[in-house]
Amino acid sequence: MLASLSIRDVVLIEALDLEFGPGLAALTGETGAGKSILLDSLGLALGVRADAGLVRNGAAQASVSASFDLPADHAAFALLAENEMAPEPGEPLLIRRTVKADGGSRAFVNDVAVSAALLRALGGTLVEIHGQHDDRGLLNPRGHRALLDIFARLDGKAVADAHAQWRTAQEALAMAEADVEAAERDREWLEHSVAELTKFAAEPGEEAELAEARSAMQKGARLAEELAAVRAHLDGSEGALAGLRQAARRLDRLSGEHALLAEALAALDRALLEADEAEDKLSRADEAFAYDEGKLEAMEARLFELRGLARKHRVEPDALAALTEELSGRLQRIEAGGEGLAALSREVKLAREAYWAAAEAASAARKAAAARLDAAVAGELAPLKLDAARFRTTIEPLPEAQWGPAGLDRVEFEISTNPGAPFAPLVKIASGGELSRFILALKVALAEEGGAGTMIFDEVDRGVGGAVASAIGERLARLAGRTQLLVITHSPQVAARADGHMLIQKRSDGLVARTGVHALDVGERREEIARMLSGAEVTDEARAQAGKLLGAM
């Protein structure tokens, strides 16, 4: 709810600080006292277009600050969270707007600068202002479907979920169709590429293996003569190994004659072991460096072809195997595309049918609720001197292209204000007082939950009195049991229903006129209601009548 309002240098208001409580608050005062300035000031804080004409004459700028105490689940906090501005839990929401005399304006939410667009969106969640020139709230057809759903206690989750599943199925089908269409255009290229890649059968890591083997074979060709010379020194009857073995056999017969000979034999045996190991490694080196001209040519040809295929398909050589699988899969999807598209089409059809069933159930619930709402509003019209008016809730089917998460329906509240007159949108009503009373009737009938936490009615009692004014006051009080409500009124019957009463007065020192607001105590309140009853001169009879009105409430 609106907790406080501070106004500085707005038109006739030099400095004004107001505090508000729950329930119904009445603002009264003589015509021209400045009640509209209060609404303009609050509208400025809520994002209405800034007008330099609001700046008090001689002041550099005007400023308005509004503080709101809101429950944790209020829509304003969700909106701020979307803009990464969520306040700390338990903090009030403070809005401040300034307008310079040259027309420039700035807006702040909890001391953080915000755009005018965000401020307007935020203001729409906080306060509803219903008056002659209001074109928001109940007058906006875009919100009528949601209001009817609240009245019907309709849970739209089933429709929204079914719509999401239908859209997902449609998107999957569209993507599959696009893939098949694109793939079909590339079919000839795919067939050639898959055949070529499959025949070549590249393997991951093959390039490195071929390059290493080719390098080894090329080295073998260069080292073959040297290795042959080394083998000649070691092998054969005249080679070093044969000489070592012959020497070891002879020394073995002599080793028992002296310890040194035994040690010499042991050293010779170790040399033979090392020489045998050297011979083994030379043999393995021969195998590693084995040079086969035909094999080398084949190896180089495959390596060059491998790299050529990689360049052709713009991938690394090691990725050719994966590319073969990918292109083969695309080709298979083309061949199986008809079956896949048929399956996805069936899923779309089933999802559409499920959405239609959920949306039709919601439409039926709306139609039943519309009949109840029409009857409830009709019951409120006569006491508010709108007995010639008729109200109806129009529900029309939307074209399929406009079906959405909320269903198949367009909903709009319409009225006919005179017998025989056609029904028209609420916003077409000409009389401001009539419009405010009609909105009051609709608000009471809807028993709306989840709307703005504060509502303001501007002269809802215009042009009526007596029993009608009492009926308006009774309905305002009833509505104020669910939400904070401020009413600007000229009716003593309405003012007497309020939980709190503020008097708006304009004073002049002969040079400058100023507007002020005074919260009335019990005695002052009786005096003000007596003034509203009697006019310029307050009589004892008017005071007695004011006391009766207050006592009856």
Protein backbone atom coordinates (compact mmCIF):
# COMPACT_ATOMS: atom_id res chain seq x y z
CA MET A 1 0.00 0.00 0.00
CA LEU A 2 0.96 3.66 -0.33
CA ALA A 3 2.62 4.59 2.97
CA SER A 4 3.67 8.19 2.40
CA LEU A 5 3.81 10.94 -0.20
CA SER A 6 6.21 13.90 -0.12
CA ILE A 7 5.69 16.78 -2.54
CA ARG A 8 8.04 19.71 -3.10
CA ASP A 9 7.39 22.73 -5.35
CA VAL A 10 4.56 21.32 -7.43
CA VAL A 11 2.24 24.09 -8.73
CA LEU A 12 0.68 25.55 -5.53
CA ILE A 13 2.33 23.07 -3.15
CA GLU A 14 5.55 24.33 -1.63
CA ALA A 15 6.17 21.44 0.77
CA LEU A 16 3.78 18.70 1.75
CA ASP A 17 4.30 15.39 3.60
CA LEU A 18 1.41 12.95 3.83
CA GLU A 19 1.09 9.58 5.51
CA PHE A 20 -1.52 6.97 4.62
CA GLY A 21 -2.87 3.91 6.34
CA PRO A 22 -4.89 0.91 5.25
CA GLY A 23 -8.58 1.04 4.42
CA LEU A 24 -10.53 3.96 2.96
CA ALA A 25 -9.18 7.52 3.08
CA ALA A 26 -11.33 10.46 1.99
CA LEU A 27 -9.84 13.65 0.57
CA THR A 28 -12.21 16.59 0.58
CA GLY A 29 -12.04 20.33 0.06
CA GLU A 30 -13.68 23.16 -1.80
CA THR A 31 -13.58 23.28 -5.58
CA GLY A 32 -10.25 24.70 -6.74
CA ALA A 33 -8.46 23.84 -3.50
CA GLY A 34 -5.92 21.72 -5.37
CA LYS A 35 -7.16 18.13 -5.24
CA SER A 36 -6.06 17.60 -8.83
CA ILE A 37 -2.55 18.72 -7.90
CA LEU A 38 -2.29 15.78 -5.51
CA LEU A 39 -3.28 13.37 -8.28
CA ASP A 40 -0.87 15.01 -10.72
CA SER A 41 1.90 14.73 -8.14
CA LEU A 42 1.25 11.05 -7.51
CA GLY A 43 0.92 10.45 -11.25
CA LEU A 44 4.33 12.04 -11.74
CA ALA A 45 5.85 9.59 -9.25
CA LEU A 46 4.13 6.70 -11.06
CA GLY A 47 5.60 7.51 -14.47
CA VAL A 48 3.12 9.91 -16.10
CA ARG A 49 4.81 12.14 -18.68
CA ALA A 50 6.73 14.92 -16.94
CA ASP A 51 5.45 18.46 -17.58
CA ALA A 52 7.50 21.54 -16.75
CA GLY A 53 4.19 23.28 -15.98
CA LEU A 54 4.07 21.31 -12.71
CA VAL A 55 7.10 23.20 -11.32
CA ARG A 56 6.03 25.89 -8.82
CA ASN A 57 6.61 29.41 -10.05
CA GLY A 58 10.10 30.57 -9.04
CA ALA A 59 11.38 27.06 -8.14
CA ALA A 60 14.21 25.35 -10.01
CA GLN A 61 12.55 21.95 -9.94
CA ALA A 62 9.62 19.96 -8.56
CA SER A 63 10.02 16.62 -6.82
CA VAL A 64 7.68 13.91 -5.58
CA SER A 65 8.60 10.90 -3.42
CA ALA A 66 6.24 8.00 -2.72
CA SER A 67 6.92 5.17 -0.29
CA PHE A 68 5.12 1.81 -0.52
CA ASP A 69 4.88 -1.06 1.96
CA LEU A 70 4.34 -4.21 -0.07
CA PRO A 71 4.07 -7.96 0.56
CA ALA A 72 7.05 -10.06 -0.53
CA ASP A 73 5.13 -11.61 -3.44
CA HIS A 74 4.01 -8.29 -4.94
CA ALA A 75 4.33 -7.97 -8.72
CA ALA A 76 6.50 -4.86 -8.31
CA PHE A 77 9.31 -6.94 -6.80
CA ALA A 78 9.18 -9.43 -9.67
CA LEU A 79 9.46 -6.55 -12.15
CA LEU A 80 12.41 -5.07 -10.26
CA ALA A 81 14.09 -8.48 -10.07
CA GLU A 82 13.84 -8.78 -13.86
CA ASN A 83 15.79 -5.52 -14.03
CA GLU A 84 18.31 -6.64 -11.37
CA MET A 85 17.01 -4.10 -8.86
CA ALA A 86 15.28 -6.26 -6.25
CA PRO A 87 15.41 -4.52 -2.81
CA GLU A 88 16.41 -6.28 0.39
CA PRO A 89 13.58 -8.26 2.04
CA GLY A 90 11.48 -6.06 4.31
CA GLU A 91 12.62 -2.79 2.75
CA PRO A 92 9.93 -0.30 1.64
CA LEU A 93 9.81 0.64 -2.01
CA LEU A 94 10.75 4.29 -2.47
CA ILE A 95 10.06 6.09 -5.75
CA ARG A 96 11.35 9.60 -6.41
CA ARG A 97 10.77 11.77 -9.49
CA THR A 98 12.11 15.23 -10.24
CA VAL A 99 11.13 17.68 -12.97
CA LYS A 100 13.22 20.74 -13.79
CA ALA A 101 11.74 24.04 -14.84
CA ASP A 102 13.24 23.50 -18.31
CA GLY A 103 11.35 20.18 -18.64
CA GLY A 104 14.11 17.65 -17.90
CA SER A 105 13.16 14.85 -15.52
CA ARG A 106 14.80 12.01 -13.62
CA ALA A 107 13.37 8.99 -11.81
CA PHE A 108 14.78 6.86 -9.00
CA VAL A 109 13.69 3.63 -7.35
CA ASN A 110 15.37 3.09 -3.98
CA ASP A 111 17.92 5.74 -5.03
CA VAL A 112 18.80 3.90 -8.27
CA ALA A 113 18.15 5.83 -11.49
CA VAL A 114 15.56 4.16 -13.75
CA SER A 115 14.02 4.83 -17.15
CA ALA A 116 10.61 6.42 -17.55
CA ALA A 117 9.37 3.21 -19.21
CA LEU A 118 10.34 1.10 -16.20
CA LEU A 119 8.77 3.65 -13.86
CA ARG A 120 5.47 3.50 -15.79
CA ALA A 121 5.47 -0.30 -15.71
CA LEU A 122 6.23 -0.26 -11.99
CA GLY A 123 3.55 2.34 -11.29
CA GLY A 124 0.97 0.15 -13.03
CA THR A 125 1.56 -2.58 -10.44
CA LEU A 126 1.30 -0.18 -7.48
CA VAL A 127 -1.64 2.16 -7.99
CA GLU A 128 -4.83 2.25 -10.05
CA ILE A 129 -6.27 5.72 -10.62
CA HIS A 130 -9.88 5.77 -11.81
CA GLY A 131 -11.20 9.04 -13.05
CA GLN A 132 -12.55 10.91 -16.01
CA HIS A 133 -9.40 10.73 -18.09
CA ASP A 134 -8.07 7.36 -16.98
CA ASP A 135 -7.39 4.93 -19.81
CA ARG A 136 -5.65 2.19 -17.84
CA GLY A 137 -6.72 -0.54 -15.45
CA LEU A 138 -10.23 -1.79 -16.12
CA LEU A 139 -10.55 0.41 -19.20
CA ASN A 140 -7.79 -1.45 -21.03
CA PRO A 141 -9.24 -4.48 -22.89
CA ARG A 142 -5.85 -6.20 -22.82
CA GLY A 143 -6.35 -6.97 -19.14
CA HIS A 144 -9.99 -8.10 -19.29
CA ARG A 145 -9.26 -11.76 -19.99
CA ALA A 146 -6.96 -12.00 -16.98
CA LEU A 147 -9.59 -10.30 -14.77
CA LEU A 148 -12.28 -12.74 -15.94
CA ASP A 149 -9.93 -15.67 -15.26
CA ILE A 150 -9.36 -14.42 -11.72
CA PHE A 151 -13.12 -14.10 -11.22
CA ALA A 152 -13.57 -17.63 -12.61
CA ARG A 153 -10.73 -18.92 -10.39
CA LEU A 154 -9.34 -20.42 -13.57
CA ASP A 155 -5.91 -22.02 -13.32
CA GLY A 156 -4.33 -21.41 -16.70
CA LYS A 157 -1.35 -23.70 -16.16
CA ALA A 158 -2.85 -26.62 -18.10
CA VAL A 159 -3.52 -24.42 -21.14
CA ALA A 160 -0.10 -22.77 -20.94
CA ASP A 161 1.70 -26.12 -20.61
CA ALA A 162 -0.27 -27.62 -23.50
CA HIS A 163 0.50 -24.58 -25.64
CA ALA A 164 4.22 -24.84 -24.82
CA GLN A 165 4.24 -28.53 -25.79
CA TRP A 166 2.42 -27.76 -29.04
CA ARG A 167 4.88 -24.99 -29.89
CA THR A 168 7.82 -27.27 -29.08
CA ALA A 169 6.44 -29.97 -31.39
CA GLN A 170 5.88 -27.39 -34.16
CA GLU A 171 9.42 -26.09 -33.81
CA ALA A 172 10.86 -29.62 -33.91
CA LEU A 173 8.89 -30.36 -37.10
CA ALA A 174 9.95 -27.08 -38.70
CA MET A 175 13.60 -27.75 -37.90
CA ALA A 176 13.37 -31.29 -39.26
CA GLU A 177 11.71 -30.06 -42.45
CA ALA A 178 14.40 -27.43 -42.89
CA ASP A 179 17.13 -30.02 -42.30
CA VAL A 180 15.62 -32.45 -44.79
CA GLU A 181 15.11 -29.71 -47.36
CA ALA A 182 18.68 -28.49 -46.99
CA ALA A 183 20.03 -32.03 -47.01
CA GLU A 184 18.01 -32.92 -50.10
CA ARG A 185 19.64 -30.04 -51.94
CA ASP A 186 23.04 -31.53 -51.01
CA ARG A 187 22.13 -35.15 -51.69
CA GLU A 188 24.39 -35.65 -54.73
CA TRP A 189 27.35 -34.07 -52.95
CA LEU A 190 26.65 -36.15 -49.84
CA GLU A 191 26.51 -39.40 -51.78
CA HIS A 192 29.82 -38.68 -53.51
CA SER A 193 31.52 -37.53 -50.30
CA VAL A 194 30.30 -40.48 -48.23
CA ALA A 195 31.42 -42.93 -50.94
CA GLU A 196 34.83 -41.29 -51.18
CA LEU A 197 35.38 -41.08 -47.43
CA THR A 198 34.06 -44.57 -46.76
CA LYS A 199 36.35 -46.06 -49.42
CA PHE A 200 39.36 -44.25 -48.00
CA ALA A 201 38.42 -45.28 -44.41
CA ALA A 202 40.60 -42.80 -42.56
CA GLU A 203 41.31 -43.55 -38.91
CA PRO A 204 42.04 -41.16 -36.04
CA GLY A 205 45.81 -40.79 -35.55
CA GLU A 206 46.60 -42.27 -38.96
CA GLU A 207 48.36 -39.15 -40.24
CA ALA A 208 50.88 -39.20 -37.37
CA GLU A 209 51.50 -42.94 -37.82
CA LEU A 210 52.06 -42.63 -41.58
CA ALA A 211 54.33 -39.62 -41.16
CA GLU A 212 56.43 -41.39 -38.53
CA ALA A 213 56.71 -44.60 -40.56
CA ARG A 214 57.65 -42.67 -43.71
CA SER A 215 60.30 -40.72 -41.81
CA ALA A 216 61.76 -43.95 -40.40
CA MET A 217 61.89 -45.59 -43.84
CA GLN A 218 63.56 -42.53 -45.34
CA LYS A 219 66.14 -42.63 -42.56
CA GLY A 220 66.71 -46.34 -43.26
CA ALA A 221 67.51 -45.59 -46.87
CA ARG A 222 70.18 -43.11 -45.76
CA LEU A 223 71.65 -45.36 -43.02
CA ALA A 224 71.57 -48.71 -44.85
CA GLU A 225 75.24 -48.63 -46.02
CA GLU A 226 76.57 -47.58 -42.62
CA LEU A 227 74.54 -50.23 -40.83
CA ALA A 228 75.80 -52.89 -43.24
CA ALA A 229 79.42 -51.90 -42.44
CA VAL A 230 78.70 -52.12 -38.71
CA ARG A 231 77.16 -55.57 -39.16
CA ALA A 232 80.19 -56.66 -41.18
CA HIS A 233 82.44 -55.85 -38.21
CA LEU A 234 80.31 -57.91 -35.91
CA ASP A 235 79.02 -60.82 -37.98
CA GLY A 236 80.65 -63.65 -39.93
CA SER A 237 83.64 -65.93 -39.21
CA GLU A 238 86.00 -62.98 -39.25
CA GLY A 239 83.73 -60.68 -37.25
CA ALA A 240 84.25 -59.37 -33.74
CA LEU A 241 81.64 -61.63 -32.18
CA ALA A 242 83.21 -64.77 -33.63
CA GLY A 243 86.64 -63.68 -32.30
CA LEU A 244 85.23 -62.99 -28.84
CA ARG A 245 83.52 -66.37 -28.67
CA GLN A 246 86.70 -68.21 -29.79
CA ALA A 247 88.78 -66.31 -27.22
CA ALA A 248 86.27 -67.14 -24.48
CA ARG A 249 86.40 -70.87 -25.30
CA ARG A 250 90.17 -70.97 -25.05
CA LEU A 251 90.31 -68.86 -21.90
CA ASP A 252 87.70 -71.13 -20.31
CA ARG A 253 90.26 -74.01 -20.48
CA LEU A 254 92.87 -71.86 -18.75
CA SER A 255 90.80 -70.01 -16.18
CA GLY A 256 91.47 -72.53 -13.46
CA GLU A 257 95.20 -71.89 -13.51
CA HIS A 258 95.04 -68.44 -11.97
CA ALA A 259 92.49 -66.11 -10.43
CA LEU A 260 93.27 -63.35 -12.87
CA LEU A 261 92.47 -65.68 -15.75
CA ALA A 262 89.08 -66.43 -14.16
CA GLU A 263 88.39 -62.72 -13.78
CA ALA A 264 89.42 -62.18 -17.37
CA LEU A 265 87.00 -64.90 -18.46
CA ALA A 266 84.18 -63.29 -16.48
CA ALA A 267 84.86 -59.91 -18.10
CA LEU A 268 84.92 -61.58 -21.49
CA ASP A 269 81.57 -63.25 -20.78
CA ARG A 270 80.09 -59.85 -19.89
CA ALA A 271 81.45 -58.40 -23.11
CA LEU A 272 79.81 -61.22 -25.05
CA LEU A 273 76.47 -60.49 -23.37
CA GLU A 274 76.71 -56.77 -24.26
CA ALA A 275 77.82 -57.67 -27.79
CA ASP A 276 74.87 -60.04 -28.20
CA GLU A 277 72.52 -57.28 -27.00
CA ALA A 278 74.11 -54.86 -29.46
CA GLU A 279 73.61 -57.39 -32.24
CA ASP A 280 69.91 -57.80 -31.25
CA LYS A 281 69.34 -54.05 -31.27
CA LEU A 282 71.06 -53.76 -34.65
CA SER A 283 68.71 -56.42 -36.01
CA ARG A 284 65.69 -54.56 -34.67
CA ALA A 285 67.04 -51.32 -36.09
CA ASP A 286 67.32 -53.04 -39.46
CA GLU A 287 63.66 -53.96 -39.21
CA ALA A 288 62.65 -50.43 -38.12
CA PHE A 289 64.64 -48.81 -40.89
CA ALA A 290 63.78 -51.46 -43.43
CA TYR A 291 63.60 -49.68 -46.76
CA ASP A 292 61.11 -50.87 -49.31
CA GLU A 293 60.73 -48.48 -52.22
CA GLY A 294 57.28 -49.79 -53.20
CA LYS A 295 56.04 -49.67 -49.64
CA LEU A 296 57.39 -46.12 -49.19
CA GLU A 297 55.64 -44.94 -52.34
CA ALA A 298 52.33 -46.45 -51.20
CA MET A 299 52.74 -44.89 -47.76
CA GLU A 300 53.46 -41.45 -49.19
CA ALA A 301 50.53 -41.72 -51.60
CA ARG A 302 48.09 -42.49 -48.74
CA LEU A 303 49.51 -39.71 -46.58
CA PHE A 304 49.12 -37.17 -49.38
CA GLU A 305 45.59 -38.38 -50.14
CA LEU A 306 44.68 -38.21 -46.44
CA ARG A 307 45.83 -34.63 -46.21
CA GLY A 308 44.15 -33.75 -49.49
CA LEU A 309 40.80 -35.08 -48.25
CA ALA A 310 41.18 -33.08 -45.04
CA ARG A 311 41.82 -29.87 -46.99
CA LYS A 312 38.90 -30.61 -49.30
CA HIS A 313 36.46 -30.96 -46.41
CA ARG A 314 38.13 -28.24 -44.33
CA VAL A 315 38.82 -30.42 -41.31
CA GLU A 316 41.87 -31.81 -39.60
CA PRO A 317 43.00 -35.24 -40.91
CA ASP A 318 42.13 -36.86 -37.60
CA ALA A 319 38.52 -35.59 -37.96
CA LEU A 320 37.87 -37.39 -41.25
CA ALA A 321 36.53 -40.51 -39.53
CA ALA A 322 34.00 -38.46 -37.52
CA LEU A 323 33.08 -36.52 -40.66
CA THR A 324 32.37 -39.77 -42.45
CA GLU A 325 29.91 -40.75 -39.71
CA GLU A 326 28.29 -37.30 -39.72
CA LEU A 327 27.77 -37.20 -43.48
CA SER A 328 26.55 -40.78 -43.49
CA GLY A 329 24.00 -39.85 -40.82
CA ARG A 330 22.79 -36.89 -42.87
CA LEU A 331 22.40 -39.12 -45.90
CA GLN A 332 20.48 -41.67 -43.83
CA ARG A 333 18.18 -38.93 -42.52
CA ILE A 334 17.39 -37.93 -46.08
CA GLU A 335 16.52 -41.50 -46.90
CA ALA A 336 14.49 -41.88 -43.71
CA GLY A 337 13.28 -38.26 -43.75
CA GLY A 338 9.78 -39.08 -44.90
CA GLU A 339 9.19 -41.43 -41.98
CA GLY A 340 10.72 -38.97 -39.48
CA LEU A 341 8.64 -36.05 -40.73
CA ALA A 342 5.50 -38.17 -40.60
CA ALA A 343 6.22 -39.07 -36.96
CA LEU A 344 6.84 -35.43 -36.04
CA SER A 345 3.67 -34.38 -37.85
CA ARG A 346 1.71 -36.87 -35.78
CA GLU A 347 3.25 -35.40 -32.61
CA VAL A 348 2.22 -31.89 -33.70
CA LYS A 349 -1.32 -33.06 -34.37
CA LEU A 350 -1.61 -34.77 -30.99
CA ALA A 351 -0.15 -31.73 -29.20
CA ARG A 352 -2.58 -29.41 -30.98
CA GLU A 353 -5.51 -31.63 -30.00
CA ALA A 354 -4.35 -31.63 -26.36
CA TYR A 355 -4.02 -27.83 -26.42
CA TRP A 356 -7.43 -27.47 -28.04
CA ALA A 357 -9.04 -29.64 -25.36
CA ALA A 358 -7.43 -27.65 -22.52
CA ALA A 359 -8.24 -24.32 -24.16
CA GLU A 360 -11.86 -25.33 -24.86
CA ALA A 361 -12.27 -26.28 -21.20
CA ALA A 362 -10.91 -22.83 -20.25
CA SER A 363 -13.31 -21.19 -22.72
CA ALA A 364 -16.25 -23.03 -21.20
CA ALA A 365 -15.18 -21.91 -17.72
CA ARG A 366 -14.87 -18.32 -18.96
CA LYS A 367 -18.33 -18.36 -20.50
CA ALA A 368 -19.87 -19.66 -17.30
CA ALA A 369 -17.96 -17.08 -15.25
CA ALA A 370 -18.96 -14.31 -17.69
CA ALA A 371 -22.63 -15.05 -17.08
CA ARG A 372 -22.08 -14.84 -13.31
CA LEU A 373 -20.05 -11.63 -13.65
CA ASP A 374 -22.69 -10.00 -15.87
CA ALA A 375 -25.35 -10.80 -13.27
CA ALA A 376 -23.17 -9.54 -10.41
CA VAL A 377 -22.44 -6.24 -12.17
CA ALA A 378 -26.11 -5.82 -13.07
CA GLY A 379 -26.96 -6.12 -9.37
CA GLU A 380 -24.58 -3.26 -8.56
CA LEU A 381 -25.76 -0.81 -11.23
CA ALA A 382 -29.19 0.28 -9.93
CA PRO A 383 -28.00 1.38 -6.45
CA LEU A 384 -25.33 3.48 -8.18
CA LYS A 385 -27.92 5.28 -10.35
CA LEU A 386 -26.86 3.30 -13.39
CA ASP A 387 -30.09 1.34 -13.67
CA ALA A 388 -30.46 2.23 -17.38
CA ALA A 389 -27.03 0.78 -18.16
CA ARG A 390 -26.37 -2.76 -19.26
CA PHE A 391 -23.10 -4.68 -18.95
CA ARG A 392 -21.85 -7.70 -20.82
CA THR A 393 -18.67 -9.69 -21.09
CA THR A 394 -17.90 -10.41 -24.72
CA ILE A 395 -15.95 -13.58 -25.47
CA GLU A 396 -14.90 -14.09 -29.08
CA PRO A 397 -12.68 -16.78 -30.63
CA LEU A 398 -9.27 -15.69 -31.82
CA PRO A 399 -7.88 -16.77 -35.20
CA GLU A 400 -5.52 -19.73 -34.84
CA ALA A 401 -2.50 -17.54 -35.55
CA GLN A 402 -3.28 -15.67 -32.29
CA TRP A 403 -3.86 -18.68 -30.07
CA GLY A 404 -1.54 -18.45 -27.12
CA PRO A 405 -0.72 -19.66 -23.60
CA ALA A 406 -3.94 -18.07 -22.29
CA GLY A 407 -6.18 -19.86 -24.78
CA LEU A 408 -8.42 -19.21 -27.76
CA ASP A 409 -10.45 -16.24 -26.54
CA ARG A 410 -10.54 -12.48 -26.76
CA VAL A 411 -12.38 -11.00 -23.78
CA GLU A 412 -13.72 -7.46 -23.46
CA PHE A 413 -16.07 -5.76 -21.03
CA GLU A 414 -18.72 -3.68 -22.81
CA ILE A 415 -21.64 -1.49 -21.70
CA SER A 416 -24.70 0.22 -23.04
CA THR A 417 -25.53 3.30 -21.00
CA ASN A 418 -29.00 4.00 -22.41
CA PRO A 419 -31.94 1.83 -23.48
CA GLY A 420 -31.58 0.85 -27.11
CA ALA A 421 -28.01 2.12 -27.33
CA PRO A 422 -25.45 -0.35 -28.74
CA PHE A 423 -22.82 -1.91 -26.52
CA ALA A 424 -19.43 -0.22 -26.63
CA PRO A 425 -16.06 -0.51 -24.84
CA LEU A 426 -15.84 0.97 -21.35
CA VAL A 427 -13.47 3.68 -22.51
CA LYS A 428 -16.20 5.16 -24.76
CA ILE A 429 -18.26 6.34 -21.76
CA ALA A 430 -18.51 10.16 -21.87
CA SER A 431 -19.42 11.06 -18.28
CA GLY A 432 -16.51 10.98 -15.85
CA GLY A 433 -18.71 10.41 -12.80
CA GLU A 434 -20.66 7.70 -14.58
CA LEU A 435 -17.41 6.04 -15.62
CA SER A 436 -16.04 6.05 -12.08
CA ARG A 437 -19.26 4.57 -10.69
CA PHE A 438 -19.28 1.90 -13.34
CA ILE A 439 -15.69 0.96 -12.55
CA LEU A 440 -16.64 0.84 -8.86
CA ALA A 441 -19.50 -1.54 -9.65
CA LEU A 442 -17.21 -3.74 -11.72
CA LYS A 443 -14.51 -3.71 -9.05
CA VAL A 444 -16.99 -4.76 -6.37
CA ALA A 445 -18.43 -7.49 -8.60
CA LEU A 446 -15.03 -8.84 -9.54
CA ALA A 447 -13.79 -8.93 -5.95
CA GLU A 448 -10.42 -8.77 -7.67
CA GLU A 449 -7.34 -10.29 -6.09
CA GLY A 450 -3.76 -9.69 -7.09
CA GLY A 451 -4.28 -6.21 -8.58
CA ALA A 452 -2.61 -2.99 -7.56
CA GLY A 453 -2.36 -2.55 -3.79
CA THR A 454 -3.76 0.99 -3.90
CA MET A 455 -6.78 2.34 -5.80
CA ILE A 456 -7.79 5.98 -6.18
CA PHE A 457 -11.27 7.10 -7.23
CA ASP A 458 -11.52 10.69 -8.40
CA GLU A 459 -15.01 12.14 -7.74
CA VAL A 460 -16.81 8.85 -8.14
CA ASP A 461 -19.86 10.56 -6.60
CA ARG A 462 -20.00 13.39 -9.11
CA GLY A 463 -23.55 14.45 -9.89
CA VAL A 464 -25.26 12.20 -7.33
CA GLY A 465 -26.37 12.47 -3.73
CA GLY A 466 -28.63 11.00 -1.11
CA ALA A 467 -29.17 7.24 -1.38
CA VAL A 468 -26.86 6.89 -4.38
CA ALA A 469 -24.01 8.58 -2.53
CA SER A 470 -24.65 6.29 0.44
CA ALA A 471 -24.54 3.29 -1.87
CA ILE A 472 -21.24 4.52 -3.32
CA GLY A 473 -19.81 4.99 0.16
CA GLU A 474 -20.93 1.53 1.25
CA ARG A 475 -19.29 -0.08 -1.78
CA LEU A 476 -16.10 1.90 -1.38
CA ALA A 477 -15.87 0.78 2.24
CA ARG A 478 -16.50 -2.81 1.20
CA LEU A 479 -13.80 -2.62 -1.46
CA ALA A 480 -11.39 -0.98 1.02
CA GLY A 481 -11.61 -4.14 3.12
CA ARG A 482 -9.43 -5.85 0.48
CA THR A 483 -7.16 -3.03 -0.67
CA GLN A 484 -6.08 0.47 0.27
CA LEU A 485 -8.47 2.97 -1.29
CA LEU A 486 -8.28 6.76 -1.59
CA VAL A 487 -11.32 8.71 -2.76
CA ILE A 488 -11.54 12.37 -3.72
CA THR A 489 -15.12 13.24 -2.93
CA HIS A 490 -17.68 16.02 -2.55
CA SER A 491 -20.18 13.70 -0.91
CA PRO A 492 -20.61 13.77 2.89
CA GLN A 493 -22.11 10.25 2.74
CA VAL A 494 -18.91 8.95 1.12
CA ALA A 495 -16.56 10.93 3.40
CA ALA A 496 -18.37 9.60 6.48
CA ARG A 497 -17.57 6.02 5.40
CA ALA A 498 -13.82 6.64 5.41
CA ASP A 499 -11.35 5.28 7.93
CA GLY A 500 -9.31 8.47 7.61
CA HIS A 501 -10.11 11.99 6.37
CA MET A 502 -7.81 14.63 4.86
CA LEU A 503 -8.83 18.21 4.09
CA ILE A 504 -7.27 19.94 1.09
CA GLN A 505 -7.19 23.73 1.45
CA LYS A 506 -5.83 26.63 -0.58
CA ARG A 507 -4.60 29.67 1.34
CA SER A 508 -3.34 33.02 0.09
CA ASP A 509 -1.38 35.79 1.77
CA GLY A 510 -2.50 38.23 -0.91
CA LEU A 511 0.55 37.58 -3.05
CA VAL A 512 1.03 33.82 -3.28
CA ALA A 513 -1.55 31.02 -3.07
CA ARG A 514 -0.51 27.74 -1.51
CA THR A 515 -2.23 24.36 -1.20
CA GLY A 516 -1.99 22.33 1.99
CA VAL A 517 -3.44 19.08 3.33
CA HIS A 518 -4.51 18.52 6.92
CA ALA A 519 -5.39 15.17 8.52
CA LEU A 520 -8.62 15.74 10.49
CA ASP A 521 -9.35 14.53 13.98
CA VAL A 522 -12.87 13.48 15.04
CA GLY A 523 -14.11 17.00 15.78
CA GLU A 524 -12.57 18.52 12.67
CA ARG A 525 -13.98 15.72 10.59
CA ARG A 526 -17.52 16.40 11.83
CA GLU A 527 -17.07 20.08 11.02
CA GLU A 528 -15.88 19.33 7.47
CA ILE A 529 -18.76 16.95 6.80
CA ALA A 530 -21.13 19.58 8.14
CA ARG A 531 -19.62 22.09 5.67
CA MET A 532 -20.14 19.57 2.85
CA LEU A 533 -23.78 19.24 3.93
CA SER A 534 -24.64 22.91 4.36
CA GLY A 535 -22.32 24.83 2.06
CA ALA A 536 -20.61 28.11 2.94
CA GLU A 537 -22.28 28.57 6.36
CA VAL A 538 -22.05 25.62 8.74
CA THR A 539 -25.23 25.37 10.83
CA ASP A 540 -25.92 23.49 14.02
CA GLU A 541 -28.38 21.38 12.09
CA ALA A 542 -25.61 20.44 9.63
CA ARG A 543 -23.32 19.53 12.52
CA ALA A 544 -26.01 17.32 14.02
CA GLN A 545 -26.56 15.64 10.66
CA ALA A 546 -22.80 15.15 10.27
CA GLY A 547 -22.69 13.52 13.69
CA LYS A 548 -25.49 11.16 12.67
CA LEU A 549 -23.65 10.21 9.49
CA LEU A 550 -20.46 9.50 11.39
CA GLY A 551 -22.30 7.64 14.12
CA ALA A 552 -24.16 5.49 11.61
CA MET A 553 -20.89 4.37 10.10
